[in-house]
Short mmCIF file of C-alpha atoms in Angstrom, two decimals:
data_model
loop_
_atom_site.label_atom_id
_atom_site.label_comp_id
_atom_site.label_asym_id
_atom_site.label_seq_id
_atom_site.Cartn_x
_atom_site.Cartn_y
_atom_site.Cartn_z
CA UNK A 2 190.88 198.90 181.73
CA UNK A 3 187.96 196.43 183.00
CA UNK A 4 185.83 199.54 183.68
CA UNK A 5 186.52 201.01 180.38
CA UNK A 6 185.76 197.83 178.79
CA UNK A 7 182.53 197.34 180.47
CA UNK A 8 181.45 201.14 179.37
CA UNK A 9 182.57 200.51 175.81
CA UNK A 10 180.27 197.04 175.95
CA UNK A 11 177.30 199.05 177.34
CA UNK A 12 177.66 201.83 174.76
CA UNK A 13 177.55 199.04 172.03
CA UNK A 14 174.48 197.49 173.44
CA UNK A 15 172.79 200.90 173.79
CA UNK A 16 173.61 201.84 170.20
CA UNK A 17 172.51 198.33 168.95
CA UNK A 18 169.16 198.59 170.70
CA UNK A 19 168.44 202.03 169.31
CA UNK A 20 169.52 201.01 165.65
CA UNK A 21 167.09 198.03 165.93
CA UNK A 22 164.38 200.31 167.32
CA UNK A 23 164.74 202.79 164.44
CA UNK A 24 164.99 199.85 161.78
CA UNK A 25 161.81 198.33 163.14
CA UNK A 26 159.86 201.64 163.21
CA UNK A 27 160.89 202.41 159.58
CA UNK A 28 159.71 199.08 158.43
CA UNK A 29 156.39 199.82 160.26
CA UNK A 30 155.80 203.02 158.55
CA UNK A 31 156.09 201.27 155.19
CA UNK A 32 153.35 198.57 155.95
CA UNK A 33 149.72 199.25 155.78
CA UNK A 34 147.41 197.95 158.50
CA UNK A 35 143.66 198.96 158.68
CA UNK A 36 142.42 197.63 161.80
CA UNK A 37 143.34 197.57 165.41
CA UNK A 38 143.87 193.76 165.78
CA UNK A 39 146.33 193.83 162.92
CA UNK A 40 148.11 196.70 164.52
CA UNK A 41 148.65 194.88 167.96
CA UNK A 42 149.47 191.67 166.30
CA UNK A 43 152.22 193.81 164.22
CA UNK A 44 153.65 195.00 167.46
CA UNK A 45 154.01 191.56 168.93
CA UNK A 46 155.66 190.41 165.91
CA UNK A 47 158.04 193.39 165.90
CA UNK A 48 159.02 192.85 169.57
CA UNK A 49 159.84 189.33 168.64
CA UNK A 50 162.16 190.51 165.83
CA UNK A 51 164.10 192.79 168.30
CA UNK A 52 164.60 189.98 170.62
CA UNK A 53 166.06 187.88 167.81
CA UNK A 54 168.17 190.45 166.49
CA UNK A 55 169.41 190.97 169.99
CA UNK A 56 170.57 187.23 170.12
CA UNK A 57 172.33 187.61 166.75
CA UNK A 58 174.60 190.34 168.40
CA UNK A 59 175.47 187.88 171.10
CA UNK A 60 173.20 189.30 173.63
CA UNK A 61 170.96 186.94 175.63
CA UNK A 62 168.15 189.25 176.04
CA UNK A 63 166.85 192.64 175.43
CA UNK A 64 166.53 194.75 178.49
CA UNK A 65 163.02 195.97 179.57
CA UNK A 66 163.79 199.62 178.82
CA UNK A 67 164.64 199.16 175.10
CA UNK A 68 161.50 196.93 174.87
CA UNK A 69 159.31 199.55 176.67
CA UNK A 70 160.74 202.33 174.31
CA UNK A 71 160.04 200.33 171.16
CA UNK A 72 156.47 199.58 172.35
CA UNK A 73 155.87 203.36 172.87
CA UNK A 74 157.38 204.10 169.41
CA UNK A 75 155.25 201.36 167.80
CA UNK A 76 152.10 202.63 169.30
CA UNK A 77 152.90 206.13 168.14
CA UNK A 78 153.92 205.04 164.74
CA UNK A 79 150.80 202.86 164.11
CA UNK A 80 148.26 205.86 165.65
CA UNK A 81 147.38 203.58 168.47
CA UNK A 82 146.50 205.24 171.81
CA UNK A 83 146.71 203.35 175.17
CA UNK A 84 144.73 204.89 177.70
CA UNK A 85 145.01 203.53 181.34
CA UNK A 86 142.14 204.03 183.78
CA UNK A 87 141.32 203.17 187.49
CA UNK A 88 137.76 201.44 187.69
CA UNK A 89 135.62 203.84 189.77
CA UNK A 90 135.09 202.75 193.40
CA UNK A 91 137.59 200.05 193.51
CA UNK A 92 140.45 201.96 194.86
CA UNK A 93 141.32 200.65 198.35
CA UNK A 94 143.74 202.10 200.76
CA UNK A 95 145.05 199.95 203.71
CA UNK A 96 147.71 199.97 206.39
CA UNK A 97 150.07 196.97 207.00
CA UNK A 98 152.41 196.83 210.05
CA UNK A 99 155.30 194.63 210.29
CA UNK A 100 158.84 194.42 211.79
CA UNK A 101 162.04 195.39 210.17
CA UNK A 102 165.13 193.38 211.17
CA UNK A 103 167.61 195.52 209.43
CA UNK A 104 170.85 196.35 211.42
CA UNK A 105 169.99 193.74 213.82
CA UNK A 106 167.25 196.06 215.44
CA UNK A 107 163.52 195.22 215.38
CA UNK A 108 161.49 198.26 214.28
CA UNK A 109 157.64 198.52 213.78
CA UNK A 110 157.05 199.62 210.19
CA UNK A 111 153.54 200.93 208.98
CA UNK A 112 153.11 201.27 205.23
CA UNK A 113 150.27 202.10 203.02
CA UNK A 114 149.16 199.30 200.58
CA UNK A 115 147.07 200.53 197.75
CA UNK A 116 145.13 198.33 195.44
CA UNK A 117 142.72 198.83 192.61
CA UNK A 118 141.15 197.47 189.36
CA UNK A 119 142.27 198.92 186.13
CA UNK A 120 141.28 199.13 182.64
CA UNK A 121 143.70 199.52 179.80
CA UNK A 122 142.13 200.84 176.64
CA UNK A 123 143.61 200.47 173.24
CA UNK A 124 142.22 203.09 170.74
CA UNK A 125 142.79 202.93 167.06
CA UNK A 126 143.10 206.58 166.02
CA UNK A 127 142.33 205.67 162.29
CA UNK A 128 139.53 203.33 162.55
CA UNK A 129 138.04 204.48 165.84
CA UNK A 130 138.05 200.62 167.26
CA UNK A 131 138.60 200.10 170.93
CA UNK A 132 139.98 197.10 172.83
CA UNK A 133 139.71 196.96 176.52
CA UNK A 134 141.80 194.80 178.90
CA UNK A 135 141.07 194.34 182.80
CA UNK A 136 144.11 194.66 184.96
CA UNK A 137 144.95 195.54 188.55
CA UNK A 138 147.50 197.57 190.53
CA UNK A 139 149.25 197.17 193.91
CA UNK A 140 151.55 199.54 195.71
CA UNK A 141 153.25 199.60 198.77
CA UNK A 142 155.23 202.67 200.37
CA UNK A 143 155.26 204.47 203.89
CA UNK A 144 153.39 207.29 202.00
CA UNK A 145 149.89 206.68 200.30
CA UNK A 146 150.52 208.98 197.40
CA UNK A 147 153.97 207.26 196.81
CA UNK A 148 152.41 203.85 196.98
CA UNK A 149 149.81 204.98 194.54
CA UNK A 150 152.34 206.21 191.97
CA UNK A 151 154.72 203.25 192.24
CA UNK A 152 151.56 201.03 191.79
CA UNK A 153 150.56 202.99 188.51
CA UNK A 154 154.04 202.95 187.32
CA UNK A 155 154.64 199.16 187.68
CA UNK A 156 150.98 198.38 186.73
CA UNK A 157 151.61 200.20 183.30
CA UNK A 158 155.15 198.75 182.93
CA UNK A 159 154.23 195.00 183.42
CA UNK A 160 150.92 195.30 181.58
CA UNK A 161 152.77 196.13 178.34
CA UNK A 162 155.32 193.48 178.83
CA UNK A 163 152.75 190.84 179.69
CA UNK A 164 150.18 191.73 177.04
CA UNK A 165 152.81 191.46 174.42
CA UNK A 166 154.23 188.23 175.66
CA UNK A 167 157.64 189.98 176.56
CA UNK A 168 159.52 187.52 178.84
CA UNK A 169 162.57 188.97 180.71
CA UNK A 170 164.95 187.20 182.92
CA UNK A 171 163.89 189.43 185.82
CA UNK A 172 160.35 188.33 185.52
CA UNK A 173 160.94 184.62 185.63
CA UNK A 174 158.88 183.44 188.60
CA UNK A 175 161.05 180.29 189.16
CA UNK A 176 164.23 182.25 189.12
CA UNK A 177 162.47 184.79 191.69
CA UNK A 178 161.47 182.21 193.94
CA UNK A 179 164.84 180.29 193.73
CA UNK A 180 166.82 183.42 194.55
CA UNK A 181 164.31 184.21 197.41
CA UNK A 182 164.83 180.57 198.97
CA UNK A 183 168.62 180.92 198.53
CA UNK A 184 168.63 184.12 200.36
CA UNK A 185 166.53 182.79 203.30
CA UNK A 186 168.65 179.74 203.55
CA UNK A 187 171.69 181.99 203.77
CA UNK A 188 170.15 184.23 206.52
CA UNK A 189 169.24 181.06 208.38
CA UNK A 190 172.70 179.69 208.27
CA UNK A 191 174.17 183.06 209.24
CA UNK A 192 171.75 182.97 212.22
CA UNK A 193 172.54 179.67 213.18
CA UNK A 194 176.39 180.49 212.80
CA UNK A 195 175.81 183.35 215.47
CA UNK A 196 174.14 180.99 217.89
CA UNK A 197 176.81 178.25 217.41
CA UNK A 198 179.82 180.65 218.00
CA UNK A 199 178.00 182.03 221.14
CA UNK A 200 177.44 178.52 222.68
CA UNK A 201 181.13 177.61 221.66
CA UNK A 202 182.43 180.53 223.52
CA UNK A 203 180.66 179.51 226.63
CA UNK A 204 181.84 175.83 226.25
CA UNK A 205 185.43 177.18 225.72
CA UNK A 206 185.25 179.36 228.71
CA UNK A 207 183.84 176.38 230.98
CA UNK A 208 186.54 174.05 229.56
CA UNK A 209 189.25 176.50 230.66
CA UNK A 210 188.09 176.70 234.02
CA UNK A 211 187.65 172.92 234.22
CA UNK A 212 191.27 172.64 233.27
CA UNK A 213 192.21 174.96 236.14
CA UNK A 214 190.25 172.85 238.59
CA UNK A 215 191.46 169.38 237.25
CA UNK A 216 194.99 170.63 236.30
CA UNK A 217 195.01 169.03 232.86
CA UNK A 218 192.91 168.36 229.59
CA UNK A 219 192.97 164.65 229.90
CA UNK A 220 191.69 164.75 233.49
CA UNK A 221 188.81 166.95 232.11
CA UNK A 222 187.94 164.41 229.60
CA UNK A 223 188.07 161.67 232.13
CA UNK A 224 185.59 163.57 234.50
CA UNK A 225 183.27 164.34 231.34
CA UNK A 226 183.55 160.55 230.67
CA UNK A 227 184.55 161.25 226.88
CA UNK A 228 187.59 160.74 224.77
CA UNK A 229 189.28 163.72 223.07
CA UNK A 230 187.74 162.81 219.68
CA UNK A 231 184.35 162.47 221.09
CA UNK A 232 184.58 165.77 222.75
CA UNK A 233 185.52 167.48 219.58
CA UNK A 234 182.81 166.03 217.66
CA UNK A 235 180.27 167.20 220.41
CA UNK A 236 181.96 170.64 220.31
CA UNK A 237 181.35 170.96 216.66
CA UNK A 238 177.75 169.25 216.77
CA UNK A 239 174.82 171.87 217.41
CA UNK A 240 172.61 168.98 218.86
CA UNK A 241 175.21 168.10 221.34
CA UNK A 242 176.63 171.58 222.56
CA UNK A 243 174.06 172.29 225.08
CA UNK A 244 174.45 168.92 226.77
CA UNK A 245 178.22 169.31 226.56
CA UNK A 246 178.06 172.74 228.23
CA UNK A 247 175.83 171.39 230.96
CA UNK A 248 178.19 168.48 231.69
CA UNK A 249 181.12 171.08 232.17
CA UNK A 250 178.90 173.23 234.47
CA UNK A 251 178.09 170.14 236.63
CA UNK A 252 181.74 168.85 236.94
CA UNK A 253 182.66 172.53 237.92
CA UNK A 254 179.99 172.33 240.73
CA UNK A 255 181.43 169.11 242.11
CA UNK A 256 183.74 169.49 245.37
#
């Protein structure tokens, strides 16, 4: 039932977005603008209308795909061409090496890193006016051609989103940094947990040997010079565990 409801909600969102796009395009075709600046400003205003409409239907944001679809439809409706190009002699191809730690194995990875300066040119087919905007691309893949392809794709995508001031939840830099930091902290805790369990396992093994040697837990505590509570605290304290393990090894060596 839950999956069916999710699919229905998704269909409603898609239909709503498409209806908004069609409505906005119809409005644009009825309006008359005679210069490139006015057309680009109109595109910005229509994007804002779509975002407000989405909120009106209880959606918090419009997905990037719907925005990009509307942008392309608006450019066509207003007779504006967008021509992306790479600035000659700025395309750089480098290789970078790093270690992959997936599946608990270290692997040397070599990727192609592509970078270049770009120019995005808006051309008004009706008036012949041109507006040029400088941009850049970067792509990283194991294959150079794939790196270039992905770099061009994302350069085009994010140029449109940023030029027309489209803010999406995915692009929030604070959110991205926060999620990355959270992920790093979780990985660190996971690694510390693995090390902690390893040391505790060694301590338990040595403690069992000490019980066999001294016949009782209480006698082991006496030999270590600690109370049961203090021993438990040290056992669960990462800063004390190595010392505790060393003390156990020492009393086991005693004759």
